[in-house]
Tab-separated table of C-alpha atoms and ligand atoms in Angstrom:
chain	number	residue	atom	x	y	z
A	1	UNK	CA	75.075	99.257	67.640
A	2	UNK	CA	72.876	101.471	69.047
A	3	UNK	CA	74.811	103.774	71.628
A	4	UNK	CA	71.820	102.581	74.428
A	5	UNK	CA	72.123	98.919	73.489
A	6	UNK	CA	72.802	97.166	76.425
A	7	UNK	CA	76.311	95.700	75.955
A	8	UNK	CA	75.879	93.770	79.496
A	9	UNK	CA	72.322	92.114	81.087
A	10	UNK	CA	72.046	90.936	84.596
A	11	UNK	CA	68.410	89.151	85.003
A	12	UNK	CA	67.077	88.647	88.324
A	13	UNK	CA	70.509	86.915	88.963
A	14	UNK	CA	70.457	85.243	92.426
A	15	UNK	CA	73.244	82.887	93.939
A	16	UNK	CA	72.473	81.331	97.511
A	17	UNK	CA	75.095	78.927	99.195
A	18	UNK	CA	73.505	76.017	101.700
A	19	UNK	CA	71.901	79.258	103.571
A	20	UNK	CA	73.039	82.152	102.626
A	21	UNK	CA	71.607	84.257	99.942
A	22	UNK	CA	74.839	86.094	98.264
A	23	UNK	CA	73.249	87.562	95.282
A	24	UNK	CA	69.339	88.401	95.375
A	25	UNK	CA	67.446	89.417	92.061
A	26	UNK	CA	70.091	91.737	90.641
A	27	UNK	CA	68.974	93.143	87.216
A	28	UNK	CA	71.098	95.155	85.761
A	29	UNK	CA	72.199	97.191	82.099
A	30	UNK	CA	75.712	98.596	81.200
A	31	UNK	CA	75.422	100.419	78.065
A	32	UNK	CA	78.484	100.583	75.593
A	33	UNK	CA	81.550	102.630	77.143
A	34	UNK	CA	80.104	102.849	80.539
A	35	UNK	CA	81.875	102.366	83.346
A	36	UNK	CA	79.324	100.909	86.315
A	37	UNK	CA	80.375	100.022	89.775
A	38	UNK	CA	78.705	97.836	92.205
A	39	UNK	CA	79.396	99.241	95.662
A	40	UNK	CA	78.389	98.171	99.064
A	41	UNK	CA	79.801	96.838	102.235
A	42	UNK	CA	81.922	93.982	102.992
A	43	UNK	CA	80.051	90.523	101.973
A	44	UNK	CA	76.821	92.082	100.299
A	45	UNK	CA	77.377	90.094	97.375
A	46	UNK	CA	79.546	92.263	94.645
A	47	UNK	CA	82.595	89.841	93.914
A	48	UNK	CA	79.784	86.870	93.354
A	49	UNK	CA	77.803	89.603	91.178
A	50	UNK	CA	80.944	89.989	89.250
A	51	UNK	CA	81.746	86.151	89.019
A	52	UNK	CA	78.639	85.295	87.804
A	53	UNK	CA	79.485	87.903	85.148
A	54	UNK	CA	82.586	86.278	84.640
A	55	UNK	CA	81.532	82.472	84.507
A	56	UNK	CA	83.528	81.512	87.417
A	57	UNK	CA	80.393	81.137	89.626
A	58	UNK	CA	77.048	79.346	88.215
A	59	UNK	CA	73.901	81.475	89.189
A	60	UNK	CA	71.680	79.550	91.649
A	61	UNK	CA	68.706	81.513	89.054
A	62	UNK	CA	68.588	84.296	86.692
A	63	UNK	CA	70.603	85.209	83.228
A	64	UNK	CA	73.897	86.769	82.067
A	65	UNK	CA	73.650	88.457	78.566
A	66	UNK	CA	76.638	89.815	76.672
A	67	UNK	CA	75.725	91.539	73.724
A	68	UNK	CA	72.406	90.119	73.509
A	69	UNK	CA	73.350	86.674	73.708
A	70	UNK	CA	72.738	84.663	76.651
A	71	UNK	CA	76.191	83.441	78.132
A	72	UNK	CA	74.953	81.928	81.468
A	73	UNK	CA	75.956	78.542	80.596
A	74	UNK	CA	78.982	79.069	78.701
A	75	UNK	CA	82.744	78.609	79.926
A	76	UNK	CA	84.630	81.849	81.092
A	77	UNK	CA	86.670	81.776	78.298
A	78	UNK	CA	83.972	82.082	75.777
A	79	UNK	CA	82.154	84.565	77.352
A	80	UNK	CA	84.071	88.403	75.802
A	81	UNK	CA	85.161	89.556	79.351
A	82	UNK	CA	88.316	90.285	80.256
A	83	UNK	CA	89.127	90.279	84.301
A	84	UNK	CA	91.814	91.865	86.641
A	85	UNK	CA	91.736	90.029	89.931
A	86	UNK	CA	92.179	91.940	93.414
A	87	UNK	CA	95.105	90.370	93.781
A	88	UNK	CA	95.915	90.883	89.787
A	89	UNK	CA	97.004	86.814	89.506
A	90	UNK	CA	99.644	87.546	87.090
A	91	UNK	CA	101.692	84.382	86.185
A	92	UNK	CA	105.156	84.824	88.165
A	93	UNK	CA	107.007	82.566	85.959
A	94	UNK	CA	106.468	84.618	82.779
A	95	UNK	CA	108.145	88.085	81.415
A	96	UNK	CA	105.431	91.198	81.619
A	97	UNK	CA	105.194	91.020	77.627
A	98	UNK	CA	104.398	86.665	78.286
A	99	UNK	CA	101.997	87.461	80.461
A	100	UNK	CA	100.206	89.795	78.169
A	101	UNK	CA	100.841	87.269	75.818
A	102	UNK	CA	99.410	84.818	77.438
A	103	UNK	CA	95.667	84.447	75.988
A	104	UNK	CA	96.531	85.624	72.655
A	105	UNK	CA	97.899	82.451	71.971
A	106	UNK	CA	95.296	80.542	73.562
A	107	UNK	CA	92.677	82.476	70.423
A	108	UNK	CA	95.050	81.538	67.829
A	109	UNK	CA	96.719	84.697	67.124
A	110	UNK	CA	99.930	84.205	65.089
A	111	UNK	CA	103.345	85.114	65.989
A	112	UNK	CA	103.498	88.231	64.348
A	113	UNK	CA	99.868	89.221	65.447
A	114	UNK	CA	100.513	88.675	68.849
A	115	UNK	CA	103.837	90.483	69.086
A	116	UNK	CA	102.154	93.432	67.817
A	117	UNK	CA	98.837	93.344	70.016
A	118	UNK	CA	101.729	92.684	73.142
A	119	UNK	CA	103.795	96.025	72.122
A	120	UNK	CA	100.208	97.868	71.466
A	121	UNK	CA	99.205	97.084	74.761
A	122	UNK	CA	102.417	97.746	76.491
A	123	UNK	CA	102.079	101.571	74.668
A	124	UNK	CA	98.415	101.955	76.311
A	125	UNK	CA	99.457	100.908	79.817
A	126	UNK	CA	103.247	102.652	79.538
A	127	UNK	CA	105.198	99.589	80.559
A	128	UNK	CA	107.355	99.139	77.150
A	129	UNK	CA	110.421	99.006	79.343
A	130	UNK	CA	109.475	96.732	81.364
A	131	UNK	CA	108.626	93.962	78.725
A	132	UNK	CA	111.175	91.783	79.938
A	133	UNK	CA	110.690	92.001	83.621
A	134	UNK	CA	108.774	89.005	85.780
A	135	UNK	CA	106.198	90.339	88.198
A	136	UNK	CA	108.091	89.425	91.304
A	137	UNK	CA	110.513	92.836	89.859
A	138	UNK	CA	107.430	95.155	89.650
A	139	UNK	CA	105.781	97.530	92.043
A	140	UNK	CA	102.330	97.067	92.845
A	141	UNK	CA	100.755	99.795	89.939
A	142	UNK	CA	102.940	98.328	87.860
A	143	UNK	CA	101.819	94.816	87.990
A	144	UNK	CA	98.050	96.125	87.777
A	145	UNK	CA	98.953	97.867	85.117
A	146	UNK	CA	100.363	94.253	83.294
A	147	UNK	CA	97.029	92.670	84.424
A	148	UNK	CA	94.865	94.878	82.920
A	149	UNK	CA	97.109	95.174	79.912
A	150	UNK	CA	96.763	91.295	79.850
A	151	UNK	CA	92.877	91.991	79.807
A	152	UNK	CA	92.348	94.175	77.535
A	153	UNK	CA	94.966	92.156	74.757
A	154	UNK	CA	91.712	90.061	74.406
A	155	UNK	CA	89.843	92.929	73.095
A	156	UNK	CA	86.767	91.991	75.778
A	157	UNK	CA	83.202	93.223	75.152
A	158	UNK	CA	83.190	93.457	79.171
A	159	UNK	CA	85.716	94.589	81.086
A	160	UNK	CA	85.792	93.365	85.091
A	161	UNK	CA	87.941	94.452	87.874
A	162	UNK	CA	87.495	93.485	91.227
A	163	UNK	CA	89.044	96.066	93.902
A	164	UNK	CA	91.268	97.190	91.548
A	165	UNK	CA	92.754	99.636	93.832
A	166	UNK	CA	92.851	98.439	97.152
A	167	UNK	CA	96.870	96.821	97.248
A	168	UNK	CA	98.028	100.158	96.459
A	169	UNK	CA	99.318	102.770	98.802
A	170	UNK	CA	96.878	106.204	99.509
A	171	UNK	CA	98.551	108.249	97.136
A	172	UNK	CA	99.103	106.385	94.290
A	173	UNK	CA	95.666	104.497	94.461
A	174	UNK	CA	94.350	108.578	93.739
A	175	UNK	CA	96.680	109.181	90.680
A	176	UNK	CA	96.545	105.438	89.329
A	177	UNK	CA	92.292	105.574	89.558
A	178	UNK	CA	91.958	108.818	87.562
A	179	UNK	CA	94.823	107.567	85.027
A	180	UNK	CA	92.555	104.302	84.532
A	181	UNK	CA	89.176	106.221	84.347
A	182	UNK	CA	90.661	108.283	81.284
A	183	UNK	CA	92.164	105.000	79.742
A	184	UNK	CA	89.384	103.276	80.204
A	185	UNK	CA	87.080	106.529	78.427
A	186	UNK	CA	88.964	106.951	75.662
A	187	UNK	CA	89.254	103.633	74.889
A	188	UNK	CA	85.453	103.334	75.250
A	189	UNK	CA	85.323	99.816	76.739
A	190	UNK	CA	82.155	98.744	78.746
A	191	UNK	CA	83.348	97.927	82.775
A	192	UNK	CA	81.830	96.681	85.815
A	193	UNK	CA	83.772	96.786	88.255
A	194	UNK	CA	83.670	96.171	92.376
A	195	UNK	CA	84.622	98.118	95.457
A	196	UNK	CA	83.728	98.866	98.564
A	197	UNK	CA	85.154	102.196	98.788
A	198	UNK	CA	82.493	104.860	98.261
A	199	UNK	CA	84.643	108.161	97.321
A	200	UNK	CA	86.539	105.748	94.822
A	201	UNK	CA	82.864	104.572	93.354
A	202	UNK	CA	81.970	108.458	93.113
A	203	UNK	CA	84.868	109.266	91.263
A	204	UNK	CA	85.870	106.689	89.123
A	205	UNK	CA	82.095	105.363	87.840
A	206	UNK	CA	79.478	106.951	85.350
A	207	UNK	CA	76.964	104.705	87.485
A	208	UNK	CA	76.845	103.556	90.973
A	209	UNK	CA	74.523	100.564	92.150
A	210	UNK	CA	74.454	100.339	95.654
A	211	UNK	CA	73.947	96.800	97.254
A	212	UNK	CA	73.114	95.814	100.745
A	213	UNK	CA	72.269	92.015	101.716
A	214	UNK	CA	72.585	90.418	98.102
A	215	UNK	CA	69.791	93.198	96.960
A	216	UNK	CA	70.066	96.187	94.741
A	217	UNK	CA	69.551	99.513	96.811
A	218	UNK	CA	69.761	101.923	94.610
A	219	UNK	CA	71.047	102.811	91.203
A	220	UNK	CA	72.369	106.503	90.088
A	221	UNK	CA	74.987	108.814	89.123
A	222	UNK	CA	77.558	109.715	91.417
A	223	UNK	CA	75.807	112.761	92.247
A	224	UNK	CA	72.134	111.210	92.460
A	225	UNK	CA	73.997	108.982	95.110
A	226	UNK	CA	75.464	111.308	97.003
A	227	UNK	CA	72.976	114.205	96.676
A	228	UNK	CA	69.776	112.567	96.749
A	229	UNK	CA	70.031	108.873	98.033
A	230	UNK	CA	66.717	106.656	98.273
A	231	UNK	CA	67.288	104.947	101.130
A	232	UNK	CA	68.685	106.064	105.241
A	233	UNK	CA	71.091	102.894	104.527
A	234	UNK	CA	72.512	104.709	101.131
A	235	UNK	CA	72.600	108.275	102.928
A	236	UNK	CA	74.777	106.642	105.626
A	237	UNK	CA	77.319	104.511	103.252
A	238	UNK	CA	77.933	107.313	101.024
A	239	UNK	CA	79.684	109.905	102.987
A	240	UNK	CA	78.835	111.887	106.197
A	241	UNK	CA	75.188	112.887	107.031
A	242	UNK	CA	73.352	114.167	110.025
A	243	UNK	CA	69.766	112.450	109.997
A	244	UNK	CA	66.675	114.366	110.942
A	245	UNK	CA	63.719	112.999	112.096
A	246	UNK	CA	60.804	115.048	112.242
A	247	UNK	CA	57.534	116.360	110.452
A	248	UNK	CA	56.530	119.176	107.711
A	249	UNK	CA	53.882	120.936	108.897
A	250	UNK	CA	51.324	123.047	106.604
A	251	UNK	CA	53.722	126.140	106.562
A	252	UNK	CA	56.508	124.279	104.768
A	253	UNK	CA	58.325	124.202	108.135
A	254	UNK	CA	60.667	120.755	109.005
A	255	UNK	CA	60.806	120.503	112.194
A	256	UNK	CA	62.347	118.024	114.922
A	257	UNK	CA	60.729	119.361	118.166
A	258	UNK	CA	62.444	121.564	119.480
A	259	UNK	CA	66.036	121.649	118.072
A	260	UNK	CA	65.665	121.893	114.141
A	261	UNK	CA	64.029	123.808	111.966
A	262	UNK	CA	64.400	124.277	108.551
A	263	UNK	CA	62.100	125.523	105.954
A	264	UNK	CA	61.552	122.605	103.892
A	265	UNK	CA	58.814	122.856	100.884
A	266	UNK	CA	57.687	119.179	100.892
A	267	UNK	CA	53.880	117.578	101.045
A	268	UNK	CA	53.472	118.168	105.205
A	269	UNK	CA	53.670	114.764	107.037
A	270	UNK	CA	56.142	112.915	109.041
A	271	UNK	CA	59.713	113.303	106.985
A	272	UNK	CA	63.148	112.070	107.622
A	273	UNK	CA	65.711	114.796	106.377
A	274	UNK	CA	69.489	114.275	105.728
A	275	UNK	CA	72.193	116.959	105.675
A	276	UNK	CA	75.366	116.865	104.129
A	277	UNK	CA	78.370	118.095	106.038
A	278	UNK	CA	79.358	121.349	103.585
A	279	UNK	CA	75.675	122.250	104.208
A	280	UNK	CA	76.333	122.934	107.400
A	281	UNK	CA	78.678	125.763	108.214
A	282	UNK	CA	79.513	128.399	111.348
A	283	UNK	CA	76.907	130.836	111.474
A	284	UNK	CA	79.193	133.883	110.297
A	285	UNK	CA	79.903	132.167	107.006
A	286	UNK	CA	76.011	132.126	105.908
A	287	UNK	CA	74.617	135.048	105.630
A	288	UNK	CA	70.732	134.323	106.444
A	289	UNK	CA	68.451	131.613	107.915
A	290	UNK	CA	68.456	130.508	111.780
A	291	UNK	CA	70.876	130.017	114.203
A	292	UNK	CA	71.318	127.191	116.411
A	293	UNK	CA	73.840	126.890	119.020
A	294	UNK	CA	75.473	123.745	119.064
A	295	UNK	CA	78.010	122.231	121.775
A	296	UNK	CA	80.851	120.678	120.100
A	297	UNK	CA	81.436	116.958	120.588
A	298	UNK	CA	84.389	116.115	118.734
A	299	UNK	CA	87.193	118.087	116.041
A	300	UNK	CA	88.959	116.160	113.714
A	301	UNK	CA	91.669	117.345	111.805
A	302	UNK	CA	91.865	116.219	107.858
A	303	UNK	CA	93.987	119.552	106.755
A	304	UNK	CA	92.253	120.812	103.863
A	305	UNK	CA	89.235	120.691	106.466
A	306	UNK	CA	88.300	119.858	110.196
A	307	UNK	CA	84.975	117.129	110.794
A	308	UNK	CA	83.106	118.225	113.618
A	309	UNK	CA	80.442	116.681	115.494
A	310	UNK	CA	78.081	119.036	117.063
A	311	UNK	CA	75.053	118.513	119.305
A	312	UNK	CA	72.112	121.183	118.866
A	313	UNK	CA	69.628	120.131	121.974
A	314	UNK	CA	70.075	116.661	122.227
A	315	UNK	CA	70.414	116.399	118.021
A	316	UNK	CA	73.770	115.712	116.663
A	317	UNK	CA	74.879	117.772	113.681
A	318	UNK	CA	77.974	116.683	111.582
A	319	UNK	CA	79.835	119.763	109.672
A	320	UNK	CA	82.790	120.290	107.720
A	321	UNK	CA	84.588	123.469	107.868
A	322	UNK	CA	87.860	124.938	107.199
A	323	UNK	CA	90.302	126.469	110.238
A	324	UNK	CA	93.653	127.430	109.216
A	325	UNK	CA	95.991	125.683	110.682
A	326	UNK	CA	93.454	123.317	112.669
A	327	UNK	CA	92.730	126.016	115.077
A	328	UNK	CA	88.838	125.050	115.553
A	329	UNK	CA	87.062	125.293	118.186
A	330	UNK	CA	87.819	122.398	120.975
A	331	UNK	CA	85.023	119.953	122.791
A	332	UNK	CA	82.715	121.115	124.978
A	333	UNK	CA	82.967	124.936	123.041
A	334	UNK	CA	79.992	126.094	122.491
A	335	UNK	CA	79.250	127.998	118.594
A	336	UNK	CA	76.631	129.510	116.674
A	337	UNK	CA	75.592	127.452	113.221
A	338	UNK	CA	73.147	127.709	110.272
A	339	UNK	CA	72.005	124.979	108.178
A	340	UNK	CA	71.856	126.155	104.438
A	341	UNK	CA	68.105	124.296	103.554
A	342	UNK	CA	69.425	123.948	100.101
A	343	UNK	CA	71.066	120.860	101.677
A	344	UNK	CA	68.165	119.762	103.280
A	345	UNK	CA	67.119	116.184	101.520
A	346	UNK	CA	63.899	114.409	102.181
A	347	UNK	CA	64.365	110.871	101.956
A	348	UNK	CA	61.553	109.111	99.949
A	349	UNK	CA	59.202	107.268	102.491
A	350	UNK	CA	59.221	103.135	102.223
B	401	ATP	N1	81.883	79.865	98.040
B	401	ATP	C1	81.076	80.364	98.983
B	401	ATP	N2	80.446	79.557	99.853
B	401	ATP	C2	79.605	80.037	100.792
B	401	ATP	N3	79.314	81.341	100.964
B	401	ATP	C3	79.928	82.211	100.147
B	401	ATP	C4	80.834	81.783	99.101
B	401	ATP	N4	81.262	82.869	98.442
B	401	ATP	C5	80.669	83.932	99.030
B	401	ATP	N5	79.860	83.533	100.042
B	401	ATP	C6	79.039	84.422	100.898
B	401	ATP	O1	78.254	85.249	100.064
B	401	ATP	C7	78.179	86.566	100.582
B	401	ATP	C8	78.679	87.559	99.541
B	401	ATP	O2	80.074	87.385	99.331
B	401	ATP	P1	80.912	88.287	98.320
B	401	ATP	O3	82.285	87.726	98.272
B	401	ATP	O4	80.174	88.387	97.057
B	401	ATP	O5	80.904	89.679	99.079
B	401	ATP	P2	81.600	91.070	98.693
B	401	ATP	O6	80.492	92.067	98.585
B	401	ATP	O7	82.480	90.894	97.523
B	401	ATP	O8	82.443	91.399	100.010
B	401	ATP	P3	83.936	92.037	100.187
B	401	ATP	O9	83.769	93.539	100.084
B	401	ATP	O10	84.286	91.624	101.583
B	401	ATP	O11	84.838	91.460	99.142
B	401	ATP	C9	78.986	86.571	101.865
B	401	ATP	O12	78.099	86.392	102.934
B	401	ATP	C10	79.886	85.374	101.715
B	401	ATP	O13	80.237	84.829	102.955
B	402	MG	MG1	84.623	91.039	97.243
């Protein structure tokens, strides 16, 4: 197969309920080994995206194609996906290696076969000593790790995970997330998976689609995301931003009246501008461009760095720096800042 084939199709899929519209005109293509997360806020439609994928919702209009073939009316189980539930659903009554078992049976794999596919699978998710163990005896990585094990025994075209992350503590949702994104890589298997969680999309997906209402916002790499979104709505989900309103004049001069200004060499005309925080930085720590003095609304502590919100004549500017220790400046300080205009973004106009 071609390595841009389309291993996954979504085609103008919409799903309403009575009145609500969960899922409006999403087209979409996962190539082969991708790994494409739908991201958005709570209820804009991703787990019923993801269902529809799956089988376990009908689509109120539009098509599901897996590997060219149109599966939209076929049973769940004969569609070649493979799906870890948020809350992983493993069967509590069976052993780990059972429950990996478990479909194998179902496709008519013999004894032998399936024993073999069980310990193969155990090897790729590191749980061979815990064969024997029920789920109720497992930690919470673990028994993700036994449902997507389970999965992937099925050898699915598609693989679908739905919050895969979110029962697991802080620490080990980091480590587990990068260990999955390599499994997942090197055994090249096509995903879509769901969260709501935008640092987690960023890190774990090759490509992002951002939803808001039912509707596709926009679609990109992590960095086009982050770095240049489309819309204000994307800009604000995806991180911190301070949000400029203003106009370019002829000079190639943004401007917001009389707080900002920021050379800015865009097509002059009215322009909203966003700014990341690690664009914006204490005035000492860049050497050149203006200086605005900004009053200091708020210091939060993170360790690594301190989140400030700053207003520059009325305008509030967000901006990550470091201070050892958390020794930044307090509220109501007043400091000197420059806005590096390599992080000035333009968003396109609608
Ligand atoms: N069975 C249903 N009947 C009626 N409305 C539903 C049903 N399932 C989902 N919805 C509605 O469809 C919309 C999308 O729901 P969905 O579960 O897809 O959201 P989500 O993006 O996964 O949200 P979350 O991040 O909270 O899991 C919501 O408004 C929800 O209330
Ligand atoms: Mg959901």
């Amino acid at each position: 197969m071609d390595k841009n084939t389309a291993v996954l199709t979504l085609k103008n899929l919409n799903k309403t309920y009575d009145n609500t519209t969960a899922v409006d005109s999403v087209s979409l293509d996962v190539v082969k080994g991708e790994l494409l997360c739908l991201l958005g806020p709570s209820g804009c439609g991703k787990t019923t995206t993801l269902r529809m994928v799956a089988g376990f919702v009908k689509p109120t209009s539009g098509s599901v194609l897996i590997q060219g073939s149109d599966v939209t009316n076929q049973a769940p189980y004969r569609r070649d996906t493979g799906m870890v539930f948020q809350s992983y659903a493993l069967f509590p009554h069976m052993t780990v290696a059972q429950n990996i078992a478990f479909g194998l049976q179902n496709i008519g794999f013999a004894a032998k076969a399936q024993t073999e596919r069980v310990h193969e699978m155990l090897q790729l998710v590191e749980l061979e000593h815990l064969s024997k163990r029920f789920p109720a005896e497992l930690s919470g990585g673990q028994q993700q790790r036994v449902a997507l094990a389970r999965a992937l025994a099925m050898n699915p075209a598609v693989l679908l995970l739905d919050e895969p992350f979110s029962n697991l503590d802080a620490q080990l949702r980091v480590r587990l997330r990068e260990d999955l994104r390599a499994l997942l890589k090197r055994i090249r298997i096509t995903t879509l998976f769901v969260t709501h969680d935008q640092e987690e999309a960023l890190m774990f997906a090759d490509r992002v689609v951002v939803m808001r209402s039912g509707r596709v916002e926009q679609v990109g790499s992590p960095a086009e995301i982050y770095e240049t979104p489309a819309t204000r709505f994307v800009a604000e989900f995806i991180g911190w931003c301070s949000l400029f309103e203003g106009v370019v004049d002829g000079q190639g001069v943004f401007t917001t009246g009389k707080s900002i200004r920021l050379p800015l060499d865009h097509k002059p005309g009215p322009a909203t501008v966003i700014v990341r925080p690690e664009y914006v930085k204490p005035a000492e720590a860049l050497g050149s461009g203006p200086v605005f003095e900004a009053r200091v609304t708020s210091n939060t502590y993170y360790g690594a760095l301190c989140r400030l919100r700053l207003d520059v004549s009325g305008q509030e500017v967000l901006m990550e720096a470091h201070y050892p220790y958390g020794h930044g400046p307090s509220i109501g300080d007043r400091i000197e800042i420059r806005i590096d205009p390599k992080g000035a973004r333009r968003l396109p106009a609608h």
